[in-house]
Amino acid sequence: MIEPEVLSSCAKALVNYGIKEGLAEELDRWVLTNSIIGSLELPDPVDGEPIKDEMEAIALLHRYAQETGHHWGELPEEKFVGRVMGLLTPSNGAMARDFWAIMGDKGPVEATQWLYRISAATKDVRLDLASKDLRWTVSTSYGDLQMTINRSKPEKDPKDIAAPKTGKSYPKCLLCPENAGFWAKPGHPERSNHRIMPISLDGEEWFLQYSPYVYYHQHCIVFSKEHRPMAVGTRTVPRILDFLDQFPHFFLGSNAALPIVGGSILDHDHFQGGNWSFPIQSASVRRSWTEGSITAEALVWPMATLRIRSKNRQEIERIATSAIEGWKSYDDPEWEIEKEHNSVSVIGRKVKDSYEIDMVLRNNRTSEEHPDGIFHIRPSRHHIKKENIGLIEAMGLAVLPGRLSREMEPLLNALSGENPSTPESWPHREWAESLLERHGRANSIEKSKEIVEQEIGYVFMDALRDCSVYPEETGTEGLDRFIDTIIS
Ligand SMILES: [Zn+2]
């Protein structure tokens, strides 16, 4: 059993942490201490050795809750961290007031930085876990693609997997505003430390939050107040431009709004944004068109992409919207494109005083030969990446499953000659054999790692090409024909 002095030190460490990180003021010390004692049913505080690390304090409190049969003890570690940090997190109203005060006084760069720092301090954004992610770049004919293996997403809790999916749950989904302050239940994550910032887009109420899984710097999610399905249509571009006018240092993008080609959440209208440069931004231009203040460009990119640039907000809004609507009503039988299946991944950013809107054309048709999707990752690449190519990946940042770092061990061993045979039942066998043929088995450990990273990058590049509605070698005319219908 943990000694009362240690428990007191844990509570003290957490309160000190909250005050140091700016989550609370000195005057809150007694209130926070009592809230921790009361919530976890700790004994009365006594003097004890100080604990420096807040995560260590939380781990000890978790053990105490388990040993005493406190119901918080049943929470898996990640949810327990969120629950305890919820006690230290300022109210949503106070945070929104501070956020907008900083917006007014110092501007959007400082306001978003402040929010990011607070969200990380409350462990709503797990920067501590994200530092375990693997990141590298791979040079290709499209530029340097960005690769990540996400190791911060926790393994699924068996209770979550077993929870019934009724579709009538509260909150209705992971993005509903009702998640702010929500206490975990089977099938739904802990959000007691989660807060959302109200913003206005195209005259409508939306919210800004940071993503708990940090795929890139200041990865944020912008979602509608109302729980309603994703839609890419006439209101998409005005919303993006409104956002860029308020947060010009961020990009904002929308997934295509159809299964197979869209993101993982289709039932709540949302965008993803953040303060990050993606490879698509540096893509070179294959052909360009101009009309008035507008420049349209076909990019050299593994997925058929049209970029529109202008300093004139009205003009870009008009042309980009007509491109989206145009694609949604466009048939191209030569390339198996039927309008009912068309959607667009739309990305907006500001470059100096110009707006840029990238439109990655998508289509989710399936056929007998390709039941997963005609413009979808080919099965031969599923051992590396099976999930949909969503917005972030279409921009050239691969988010690969955590399992990959474990599964590459036999290949690294084979390339460096340590253990030349690869396992019989291993999903990567065929691919690995072709790599071994090309690179041999006498590579240094560093070289083997470099080869594997590079080859994973090439698979990702090919996966993006699989998803292109107009293949780059043979389909440029098809893309140009479509752009001709938008701009002359
Ligand atoms: Zn929702």
GROMACS .gro file of C-alpha atoms and ligand atoms in nm:
model
  489
    1MET     CA    1   0.000   0.000   0.000
    2ILE     CA    2   0.131   0.348  -0.086
    3GLU     CA    3   0.222   0.558   0.218
    4PRO     CA    4   0.007   0.868   0.295
    5GLU     CA    5   0.317   1.090   0.267
    6VAL     CA    6   0.372   0.970  -0.088
    7LEU     CA    7   0.008   1.032  -0.178
    8SER     CA    8   0.028   1.385  -0.036
    9SER     CA    9   0.340   1.444  -0.240
   10CYS     CA   10   0.160   1.328  -0.553
   11ALA     CA   11  -0.125   1.572  -0.499
   12LYS     CA   12   0.123   1.850  -0.424
   13ALA     CA   13   0.327   1.768  -0.735
   14LEU     CA   14   0.018   1.792  -0.954
   15VAL     CA   15  -0.096   2.122  -0.805
   16ASN     CA   16   0.256   2.265  -0.842
   17TYR     CA   17   0.259   2.146  -1.202
   18GLY     CA   18  -0.079   2.309  -1.276
   19ILE     CA   19   0.034   2.643  -1.133
   20LYS     CA   20   0.373   2.630  -1.305
   21GLU     CA   21   0.213   2.554  -1.645
   22GLY     CA   22  -0.037   2.838  -1.609
   23LEU     CA   23  -0.341   2.612  -1.575
   24ALA     CA   24  -0.421   2.764  -1.235
   25GLU     CA   25  -0.319   3.044  -1.003
   26GLU     CA   26  -0.167   3.034  -0.656
   27LEU     CA   27  -0.508   3.110  -0.510
   28ASP     CA   28  -0.640   2.786  -0.663
   29ARG     CA   29  -0.392   2.573  -0.462
   30TRP     CA   30  -0.637   2.470  -0.189
   31VAL     CA   31  -0.925   2.417  -0.429
   32LEU     CA   32  -0.718   2.192  -0.657
   33THR     CA   33  -0.562   2.000  -0.367
   34ASN     CA   34  -0.906   1.929  -0.226
   35SER     CA   35  -1.042   1.834  -0.563
   36ILE     CA   36  -0.766   1.573  -0.608
   37ILE     CA   37  -0.807   1.442  -0.251
   38GLY     CA   38  -1.185   1.427  -0.280
   39SER     CA   39  -1.197   1.271  -0.626
   40LEU     CA   40  -0.950   0.993  -0.548
   41GLU     CA   41  -1.049   0.954  -0.181
   42LEU     CA   42  -0.695   1.015  -0.061
   43PRO     CA   43  -0.616   1.032   0.312
   44ASP     CA   44  -0.573   1.375   0.473
   45PRO     CA   45  -0.260   1.550   0.349
   46VAL     CA   46   0.063   1.522   0.550
   47ASP     CA   47   0.414   1.649   0.486
   48GLY     CA   48   0.614   1.423   0.259
   49GLU     CA   49   0.901   1.395   0.015
   50PRO     CA   50   0.825   1.595  -0.300
   51ILE     CA   51   0.776   1.416  -0.632
   52LYS     CA   52   0.906   1.620  -0.924
   53ASP     CA   53   0.747   1.455  -1.223
   54GLU     CA   54   0.373   1.496  -1.277
   55MET     CA   55   0.352   1.173  -1.481
   56GLU     CA   56   0.514   0.978  -1.200
   57ALA     CA   57   0.263   1.129  -0.956
   58ILE     CA   58  -0.025   1.025  -1.183
   59ALA     CA   59   0.116   0.671  -1.215
   60LEU     CA   60   0.133   0.639  -0.834
   61LEU     CA   61  -0.222   0.770  -0.794
   62HIS     CA   62  -0.336   0.517  -1.056
   63ARG     CA   63  -0.178   0.237  -0.857
   64TYR     CA   64  -0.344   0.367  -0.539
   65ALA     CA   65  -0.685   0.377  -0.711
   66GLN     CA   66  -0.636   0.019  -0.827
   67GLU     CA   67  -0.522  -0.104  -0.486
   68THR     CA   68  -0.811   0.060  -0.302
   69GLY     CA   69  -1.073  -0.050  -0.554
   70HIS     CA   70  -1.158   0.312  -0.646
   71HIS     CA   71  -1.357   0.305  -0.971
   72TRP     CA   72  -1.105   0.533  -1.148
   73GLY     CA   73  -0.858   0.250  -1.096
   74GLU     CA   74  -1.042   0.052  -1.363
   75LEU     CA   75  -0.948   0.309  -1.627
   76PRO     CA   76  -0.657   0.216  -1.853
   77GLU     CA   77  -0.353   0.438  -1.806
   78GLU     CA   78  -0.425   0.682  -2.089
   79LYS     CA   79  -0.779   0.748  -1.969
   80PHE     CA   80  -0.666   0.783  -1.608
   81VAL     CA   81  -0.414   1.050  -1.713
   82GLY     CA   82  -0.693   1.242  -1.886
   83ARG     CA   83  -0.927   1.206  -1.586
   84VAL     CA   84  -0.672   1.339  -1.336
   85MET     CA   85  -0.558   1.619  -1.567
   86GLY     CA   86  -0.923   1.716  -1.606
   87LEU     CA   87  -0.910   1.828  -1.240
   88LEU     CA   88  -0.636   2.078  -1.330
   89THR     CA   89  -0.777   2.198  -1.664
   90PRO     CA   90  -0.934   2.548  -1.663
   91SER     CA   91  -1.301   2.582  -1.752
   92ASN     CA   92  -1.393   2.600  -2.120
   93GLY     CA   93  -1.529   2.952  -2.072
   94ALA     CA   94  -1.208   3.076  -1.910
   95MET     CA   95  -0.992   2.923  -2.181
   96ALA     CA   96  -1.203   3.064  -2.464
   97ARG     CA   97  -1.189   3.412  -2.303
   98ASP     CA   98  -0.809   3.392  -2.275
   99PHE     CA   99  -0.777   3.263  -2.631
  100TRP     CA  100  -0.980   3.547  -2.778
  101ALA     CA  101  -0.809   3.804  -2.556
  102ILE     CA  102  -0.470   3.693  -2.694
  103MET     CA  103  -0.614   3.696  -3.049
  104GLY     CA  104  -0.712   4.061  -2.993
  105ASP     CA  105  -0.392   4.174  -2.819
  106LYS     CA  106  -0.120   3.979  -2.991
  107GLY     CA  107  -0.277   3.807  -3.290
  108PRO     CA  108  -0.342   3.455  -3.417
  109VAL     CA  109   0.016   3.324  -3.405
  110GLU     CA  110   0.044   3.387  -3.030
  111ALA     CA  111  -0.315   3.273  -2.961
  112THR     CA  112  -0.272   2.938  -3.137
  113GLN     CA  113   0.069   2.889  -2.974
  114TRP     CA  114  -0.082   2.956  -2.632
  115LEU     CA  115  -0.364   2.710  -2.695
  116TYR     CA  116  -0.117   2.447  -2.812
  117ARG     CA  117   0.096   2.491  -2.502
  118ILE     CA  118  -0.205   2.466  -2.269
  119SER     CA  119  -0.347   2.163  -2.458
  120ALA     CA  120  -0.012   1.988  -2.423
  121ALA     CA  121   0.016   2.084  -2.054
  122THR     CA  122  -0.327   1.933  -1.981
  123LYS     CA  123  -0.221   1.619  -2.179
  124ASP     CA  124  -0.515   1.670  -2.414
  125VAL     CA  125  -0.246   1.676  -2.685
  126ARG     CA  126   0.000   1.400  -2.603
  127LEU     CA  127   0.324   1.560  -2.717
  128ASP     CA  128   0.503   1.331  -2.472
  129LEU     CA  129   0.377   1.025  -2.662
  130ALA     CA  130   0.416   1.181  -3.007
  131SER     CA  131   0.788   1.216  -2.945
  132LYS     CA  132   0.802   0.835  -2.977
  133ASP     CA  133   0.675   0.852  -3.338
  134LEU     CA  134   0.923   0.776  -3.613
  135ARG     CA  135   0.971   1.045  -3.878
  136TRP     CA  136   1.182   1.061  -4.192
  137THR     CA  137   1.169   1.195  -4.547
  138VAL     CA  138   1.214   1.014  -4.876
  139SER     CA  139   1.332   1.190  -5.187
  140THR     CA  140   1.119   1.112  -5.496
  141SER     CA  141   1.050   1.264  -5.835
  142TYR     CA  142   0.765   1.457  -5.666
  143GLY     CA  143   0.993   1.605  -5.401
  144ASP     CA  144   1.062   1.490  -5.047
  145LEU     CA  145   0.769   1.289  -4.912
  146GLN     CA  146   0.721   1.294  -4.535
  147MET     CA  147   0.689   0.962  -4.356
  148THR     CA  148   0.565   0.892  -4.003
  149ILE     CA  149   0.502   0.575  -3.812
  150ASN     CA  150   0.249   0.664  -3.550
  151ARG     CA  151   0.335   0.502  -3.221
  152SER     CA  152   0.143   0.741  -2.995
  153LYS     CA  153  -0.206   0.617  -3.073
  154PRO     CA  154  -0.276   0.380  -2.785
  155GLU     CA  155  -0.364   0.016  -2.846
  156LYS     CA  156  -0.740  -0.024  -2.839
  157ASP     CA  157  -0.884  -0.103  -2.497
  158PRO     CA  158  -1.067  -0.442  -2.518
  159LYS     CA  159  -1.364  -0.281  -2.339
  160ASP     CA  160  -1.386  -0.024  -2.617
  161ILE     CA  161  -1.381  -0.292  -2.885
  162ALA     CA  162  -1.657  -0.489  -2.709
  163ALA     CA  163  -1.879  -0.183  -2.654
  164PRO     CA  164  -2.200  -0.192  -2.859
  165LYS     CA  165  -2.214   0.054  -3.149
  166THR     CA  166  -2.574   0.168  -3.132
  167GLY     CA  167  -2.535   0.497  -3.316
  168LYS     CA  168  -2.750   0.661  -3.049
  169SER     CA  169  -2.468   0.713  -2.804
  170TYR     CA  170  -2.381   1.032  -2.615
  171PRO     CA  171  -2.177   1.209  -2.744
  172LYS     CA  172  -2.292   1.114  -3.094
  173CYS     CA  173  -1.935   1.099  -3.225
  174LEU     CA  174  -1.574   1.183  -3.142
  175LEU     CA  175  -1.603   1.535  -3.282
  176CYS     CA  176  -1.925   1.658  -3.123
  177PRO     CA  177  -1.881   1.958  -2.891
  178GLU     CA  178  -2.031   1.739  -2.615
  179ASN     CA  179  -1.685   1.577  -2.588
  180ALA     CA  180  -1.555   1.878  -2.394
  181GLY     CA  181  -1.508   1.751  -2.038
  182PHE     CA  182  -1.657   1.408  -2.115
  183TRP     CA  183  -1.579   1.121  -1.876
  184ALA     CA  184  -1.479   0.805  -2.066
  185LYS     CA  185  -1.713   0.514  -2.103
  186PRO     CA  186  -1.660   0.185  -2.290
  187GLY     CA  187  -1.636   0.274  -2.659
  188HIS     CA  188  -1.567   0.644  -2.600
  189PRO     CA  189  -1.240   0.807  -2.494
  190GLU     CA  190  -1.168   1.020  -2.189
  191ARG     CA  191  -1.208   1.389  -2.261
  192SER     CA  192  -1.231   1.547  -1.914
  193ASN     CA  193  -0.920   1.752  -1.997
  194HIS     CA  194  -1.052   1.850  -2.342
  195ARG     CA  195  -1.161   2.207  -2.427
  196ILE     CA  196  -1.284   2.362  -2.754
  197MET     CA  197  -1.250   2.719  -2.885
  198PRO     CA  198  -1.552   2.880  -3.052
  199ILE     CA  199  -1.486   3.040  -3.391
  200SER     CA  200  -1.711   3.170  -3.667
  201LEU     CA  201  -1.688   3.048  -4.028
  202ASP     CA  202  -1.913   3.186  -4.300
  203GLY     CA  203  -2.154   3.317  -4.036
  204GLU     CA  204  -2.186   2.984  -3.859
  205GLU     CA  205  -2.066   2.848  -3.522
  206TRP     CA  206  -1.763   2.620  -3.540
  207PHE     CA  207  -1.497   2.508  -3.295
  208LEU     CA  208  -1.120   2.477  -3.304
  209GLN     CA  209  -0.930   2.213  -3.109
  210TYR     CA  210  -0.595   2.041  -3.138
  211SER     CA  211  -0.582   1.677  -3.238
  212PRO     CA  212  -0.470   1.447  -2.956
  213TYR     CA  213  -0.267   1.249  -3.212
  214VAL     CA  214  -0.004   1.484  -3.338
  215TYR     CA  215   0.063   1.395  -3.703
  216TYR     CA  216   0.244   1.729  -3.754
  217HIS     CA  217   0.307   2.057  -3.569
  218GLN     CA  218  -0.011   2.217  -3.431
  219HIS     CA  219  -0.237   1.960  -3.596
  220CYS     CA  220  -0.582   2.107  -3.537
  221ILE     CA  221  -0.938   2.006  -3.609
  222VAL     CA  222  -1.211   2.254  -3.691
  223PHE     CA  223  -1.562   2.113  -3.655
  224SER     CA  224  -1.920   2.232  -3.686
  225LYS     CA  225  -2.128   2.283  -3.372
  226GLU     CA  226  -2.397   2.068  -3.527
  227HIS     CA  227  -2.352   1.691  -3.568
  228ARG     CA  228  -2.414   1.658  -3.943
  229PRO     CA  229  -2.239   1.462  -4.220
  230MET     CA  230  -1.925   1.583  -4.395
  231ALA     CA  231  -2.002   1.772  -4.713
  232VAL     CA  232  -1.775   1.921  -4.976
  233GLY     CA  233  -1.979   2.174  -5.169
  234THR     CA  234  -2.063   2.540  -5.213
  235ARG     CA  235  -1.990   2.634  -4.850
  236THR     CA  236  -1.652   2.460  -4.828
  237VAL     CA  237  -1.435   2.730  -4.987
  238PRO     CA  238  -1.601   3.028  -4.809
  239ARG     CA  239  -1.539   2.850  -4.477
  240ILE     CA  240  -1.176   2.779  -4.562
  241LEU     CA  241  -1.116   3.140  -4.670
  242ASP     CA  242  -1.283   3.274  -4.356
  243PHE     CA  243  -1.052   3.056  -4.151
  244LEU     CA  244  -0.744   3.173  -4.345
  245ASP     CA  245  -0.843   3.535  -4.292
  246GLN     CA  246  -0.847   3.474  -3.915
  247PHE     CA  247  -0.550   3.232  -3.897
  248PRO     CA  248  -0.332   3.311  -4.199
  249HIS     CA  249  -0.037   3.111  -4.063
  250PHE     CA  250  -0.239   2.786  -4.070
  251PHE     CA  251  -0.357   2.573  -4.360
  252LEU     CA  252  -0.709   2.428  -4.356
  253GLY     CA  253  -0.824   2.128  -4.557
  254SER     CA  254  -1.126   1.909  -4.602
  255ASN     CA  255  -1.128   1.540  -4.670
  256ALA     CA  256  -1.337   1.422  -4.962
  257ALA     CA  257  -1.684   1.347  -4.827
  258LEU     CA  258  -1.727   0.991  -4.953
  259PRO     CA  259  -1.630   0.651  -4.811
  260ILE     CA  260  -1.308   0.491  -4.948
  261VAL     CA  261  -1.163   0.829  -5.049
  262GLY     CA  262  -1.255   1.026  -4.736
  263GLY     CA  263  -1.119   1.030  -4.385
  264SER     CA  264  -1.218   0.811  -4.094
  265ILE     CA  265  -1.493   1.042  -3.967
  266LEU     CA  266  -1.763   1.111  -4.224
  267ASP     CA  267  -2.058   1.171  -3.992
  268HIS     CA  268  -1.941   1.503  -3.847
  269ASP     CA  269  -1.860   1.803  -4.067
  270HIS     CA  270  -1.498   1.902  -4.005
  271PHE     CA  271  -1.166   2.025  -4.141
  272GLN     CA  272  -0.809   1.953  -4.046
  273GLY     CA  273  -0.553   2.227  -4.024
  274GLY     CA  274  -0.232   2.335  -3.863
  275ASN     CA  275   0.100   2.508  -3.886
  276TRP     CA  276   0.291   2.279  -4.120
  277SER     CA  277   0.440   2.273  -4.470
  278PHE     CA  278   0.340   1.965  -4.666
  279PRO     CA  279   0.527   1.825  -4.967
  280ILE     CA  280   0.238   1.917  -5.202
  281GLN     CA  281   0.314   2.286  -5.141
  282SER     CA  282   0.649   2.252  -5.316
  283ALA     CA  283   0.515   2.042  -5.606
  284SER     CA  284   0.620   2.177  -5.944
  285VAL     CA  285   0.370   2.297  -6.204
  286ARG     CA  286   0.309   2.095  -6.521
  287ARG     CA  287   0.078   2.341  -6.696
  288SER     CA  288  -0.091   2.668  -6.603
  289TRP     CA  289  -0.391   2.875  -6.709
  290THR     CA  290  -0.479   3.235  -6.626
  291GLU     CA  291  -0.808   3.422  -6.625
  292GLY     CA  292  -0.824   3.772  -6.473
  293SER     CA  293  -0.665   3.757  -6.127
  294ILE     CA  294  -0.679   3.377  -6.122
  295THR     CA  295  -0.400   3.132  -6.198
  296ALA     CA  296  -0.487   2.764  -6.229
  297GLU     CA  297  -0.214   2.503  -6.226
  298ALA     CA  298  -0.195   2.130  -6.291
  299LEU     CA  299   0.063   2.000  -6.044
  300VAL     CA  300   0.329   1.736  -6.091
  301TRP     CA  301   0.194   1.523  -5.810
  302PRO     CA  302   0.114   1.150  -5.768
  303MET     CA  303  -0.259   1.231  -5.741
  304ALA     CA  304  -0.439   1.444  -6.003
  305THR     CA  305  -0.440   1.789  -5.843
  306LEU     CA  306  -0.549   2.132  -5.955
  307ARG     CA  307  -0.423   2.444  -5.778
  308ILE     CA  308  -0.595   2.781  -5.797
  309ARG     CA  309  -0.419   3.098  -5.682
  310SER     CA  310  -0.536   3.455  -5.649
  311LYS     CA  311  -0.508   3.764  -5.431
  312ASN     CA  312  -0.874   3.830  -5.489
  313ARG     CA  313  -1.094   3.652  -5.236
  314GLN     CA  314  -1.420   3.684  -5.432
  315GLU     CA  315  -1.262   3.551  -5.749
  316ILE     CA  316  -1.093   3.251  -5.590
  317GLU     CA  317  -1.410   3.170  -5.400
  318ARG     CA  318  -1.608   3.173  -5.722
  319ILE     CA  319  -1.364   2.970  -5.934
  320ALA     CA  320  -1.271   2.715  -5.664
  321THR     CA  321  -1.637   2.656  -5.584
  322SER     CA  322  -1.722   2.610  -5.949
  323ALA     CA  323  -1.434   2.361  -5.978
  324ILE     CA  324  -1.570   2.158  -5.685
  325GLU     CA  325  -1.924   2.166  -5.818
  326GLY     CA  326  -1.794   2.102  -6.171
  327TRP     CA  327  -1.609   1.789  -6.062
  328LYS     CA  328  -1.915   1.663  -5.874
  329SER     CA  329  -2.110   1.671  -6.200
  330TYR     CA  330  -1.831   1.550  -6.431
  331ASP     CA  331  -1.834   1.219  -6.620
  332ASP     CA  332  -1.527   1.087  -6.797
  333PRO     CA  333  -1.606   0.743  -6.937
  334GLU     CA  334  -1.256   0.706  -7.080
  335TRP     CA  335  -1.119   0.699  -6.724
  336GLU     CA  336  -1.408   0.514  -6.553
  337ILE     CA  337  -1.517   0.833  -6.379
  338GLU     CA  338  -1.886   0.868  -6.297
  339LYS     CA  339  -2.007   1.184  -6.131
  340GLU     CA  340  -2.204   1.009  -5.856
  341HIS     CA  341  -1.872   0.889  -5.716
  342ASN     CA  342  -1.679   1.215  -5.744
  343SER     CA  343  -1.555   1.420  -5.453
  344VAL     CA  344  -1.261   1.646  -5.381
  345SER     CA  345  -1.001   1.684  -5.106
  346VAL     CA  346  -0.972   2.063  -5.072
  347ILE     CA  347  -0.678   2.241  -4.909
  348GLY     CA  348  -0.644   2.615  -4.856
  349ARG     CA  349  -0.348   2.822  -4.742
  350LYS     CA  350  -0.222   3.177  -4.762
  351VAL     CA  351   0.111   3.247  -4.925
  352LYS     CA  352   0.206   3.609  -4.858
  353ASP     CA  353  -0.105   3.797  -4.966
  354SER     CA  354  -0.236   3.531  -5.206
  355TYR     CA  355  -0.484   3.255  -5.138
  356GLU     CA  356  -0.403   2.907  -5.268
  357ILE     CA  357  -0.661   2.632  -5.299
  358ASP     CA  358  -0.547   2.280  -5.392
  359MET     CA  359  -0.808   2.036  -5.515
  360VAL     CA  360  -0.716   1.670  -5.524
  361LEU     CA  361  -0.976   1.504  -5.746
  362ARG     CA  362  -1.118   1.184  -5.597
  363ASN     CA  363  -1.356   0.911  -5.708
  364ASN     CA  364  -1.475   0.616  -5.502
  365ARG     CA  365  -1.610   0.385  -5.774
  366THR     CA  366  -1.562   0.013  -5.721
  367SER     CA  367  -1.563  -0.268  -5.982
  368GLU     CA  368  -1.557  -0.646  -5.982
  369GLU     CA  369  -1.184  -0.633  -6.039
  370HIS     CA  370  -1.130  -0.369  -5.767
  371PRO     CA  371  -1.396  -0.420  -5.498
  372ASP     CA  372  -1.204  -0.191  -5.257
  373GLY     CA  373  -1.207   0.094  -5.508
  374ILE     CA  374  -1.074   0.153  -5.858
  375PHE     CA  375  -0.875   0.454  -5.732
  376HIS     CA  376  -0.754   0.291  -5.415
  377ILE     CA  377  -0.432   0.135  -5.284
  378ARG     CA  378  -0.362  -0.191  -5.470
  379PRO     CA  379  -0.371  -0.506  -5.253
  380SER     CA  380  -0.002  -0.577  -5.320
  381ARG     CA  381   0.077  -0.268  -5.107
  382HIS     CA  382  -0.163  -0.345  -4.821
  383HIS     CA  383   0.114  -0.502  -4.614
  384ILE     CA  384   0.251  -0.148  -4.569
  385LYS     CA  385  -0.066   0.059  -4.590
  386LYS     CA  386  -0.425  -0.059  -4.608
  387GLU     CA  387  -0.621   0.238  -4.475
  388ASN     CA  388  -0.774   0.503  -4.702
  389ILE     CA  389  -0.558   0.774  -4.844
  390GLY     CA  390  -0.710   1.075  -4.672
  391LEU     CA  391  -0.638   1.446  -4.676
  392ILE     CA  392  -0.307   1.441  -4.489
  393GLU     CA  393  -0.162   1.166  -4.705
  394ALA     CA  394  -0.287   1.324  -5.027
  395MET     CA  395  -0.066   1.619  -4.926
  396GLY     CA  396   0.237   1.387  -4.908
  397LEU     CA  397   0.261   1.296  -4.540
  398ALA     CA  398   0.228   0.922  -4.478
  399VAL     CA  399   0.073   0.810  -4.151
  400LEU     CA  400   0.177   0.448  -4.123
  401PRO     CA  401   0.057   0.197  -3.864
  402GLY     CA  402   0.265   0.142  -3.548
  403ARG     CA  403   0.294  -0.231  -3.624
  404LEU     CA  404   0.538  -0.154  -3.908
  405SER     CA  405   0.832  -0.069  -3.684
  406ARG     CA  406   0.808  -0.416  -3.522
  407GLU     CA  407   0.743  -0.595  -3.849
  408MET     CA  408   1.051  -0.454  -4.023
  409GLU     CA  409   1.290  -0.632  -3.783
  410PRO     CA  410   1.330  -0.951  -3.995
  411LEU     CA  411   1.395  -0.740  -4.306
  412LEU     CA  412   1.661  -0.531  -4.128
  413ASN     CA  413   1.824  -0.853  -4.008
  414ALA     CA  414   1.818  -1.003  -4.357
  415LEU     CA  415   1.960  -0.693  -4.526
  416SER     CA  416   2.250  -0.680  -4.282
  417GLY     CA  417   2.310  -1.054  -4.313
  418GLU     CA  418   2.239  -1.116  -3.947
  419ASN     CA  419   1.960  -1.363  -4.014
  420PRO     CA  420   1.932  -1.415  -4.389
  421SER     CA  421   1.598  -1.599  -4.398
  422THR     CA  422   1.271  -1.411  -4.363
  423PRO     CA  423   0.977  -1.572  -4.174
  424GLU     CA  424   0.739  -1.801  -4.366
  425SER     CA  425   0.410  -1.641  -4.269
  426TRP     CA  426   0.505  -1.276  -4.282
  427PRO     CA  427   0.298  -1.025  -4.476
  428HIS     CA  428   0.607  -0.850  -4.618
  429ARG     CA  429   0.776  -1.159  -4.761
  430GLU     CA  430   0.729  -1.102  -5.133
  431TRP     CA  431   0.825  -0.735  -5.115
  432ALA     CA  432   1.122  -0.815  -4.888
  433GLU     CA  433   1.254  -1.076  -5.131
  434SER     CA  434   1.256  -0.825  -5.415
  435LEU     CA  435   1.440  -0.575  -5.194
  436LEU     CA  436   1.698  -0.837  -5.097
  437GLU     CA  437   1.756  -0.916  -5.463
  438ARG     CA  438   1.828  -0.551  -5.537
  439HIS     CA  439   2.019  -0.453  -5.223
  440GLY     CA  440   2.187  -0.781  -5.121
  441ARG     CA  441   2.244  -0.904  -4.768
  442ALA     CA  442   2.573  -0.743  -4.680
  443ASN     CA  443   2.461  -0.395  -4.578
  444SER     CA  444   2.567  -0.218  -4.262
  445ILE     CA  445   2.296  -0.174  -4.000
  446GLU     CA  446   2.269   0.198  -4.083
  447LYS     CA  447   2.246   0.126  -4.456
  448SER     CA  448   1.978  -0.142  -4.399
  449LYS     CA  449   1.769   0.107  -4.205
  450GLU     CA  450   1.810   0.364  -4.482
  451ILE     CA  451   1.705   0.110  -4.748
  452VAL     CA  452   1.393   0.008  -4.555
  453GLU     CA  453   1.290   0.369  -4.492
  454GLN     CA  454   1.342   0.459  -4.856
  455GLU     CA  455   1.155   0.156  -4.989
  456ILE     CA  456   0.860   0.219  -4.756
  457GLY     CA  457   0.855   0.572  -4.902
  458TYR     CA  458   0.839   0.434  -5.256
  459VAL     CA  459   0.545   0.208  -5.160
  460PHE     CA  460   0.368   0.514  -5.020
  461MET     CA  461   0.436   0.710  -5.339
  462ASP     CA  462   0.294   0.421  -5.547
  463ALA     CA  463  -0.007   0.402  -5.313
  464LEU     CA  464  -0.080   0.769  -5.385
  465ARG     CA  465  -0.048   0.704  -5.758
  466ASP     CA  466  -0.297   0.416  -5.725
  467CYS     CA  467  -0.550   0.668  -5.597
  468SER     CA  468  -0.507   0.916  -5.883
  469VAL     CA  469  -0.815   0.955  -6.100
  470TYR     CA  470  -0.586   1.051  -6.392
  471PRO     CA  471  -0.263   0.847  -6.403
  472GLU     CA  472   0.032   1.078  -6.446
  473GLU     CA  473   0.193   0.910  -6.747
  474THR     CA  474  -0.120   0.868  -6.953
  475GLY     CA  475  -0.395   1.080  -6.799
  476THR     CA  476  -0.269   1.439  -6.810
  477GLU     CA  477  -0.492   1.515  -7.107
  478GLY     CA  478  -0.793   1.400  -6.908
  479LEU     CA  479  -0.706   1.635  -6.621
  480ASP     CA  480  -0.640   1.925  -6.859
  481ARG     CA  481  -0.976   1.867  -7.027
  482PHE     CA  482  -1.149   1.899  -6.692
  483ILE     CA  483  -0.953   2.217  -6.603
  484ASP     CA  484  -1.054   2.363  -6.942
  485THR     CA  485  -1.418   2.339  -6.833
  486ILE     CA  486  -1.340   2.556  -6.525
  487ILE     CA  487  -1.107   2.819  -6.664
  488SER     CA  488  -1.034   2.912  -7.023
  489ZN      ZN  489  -2.064   1.456  -3.397
   0.00000   0.00000   0.00000
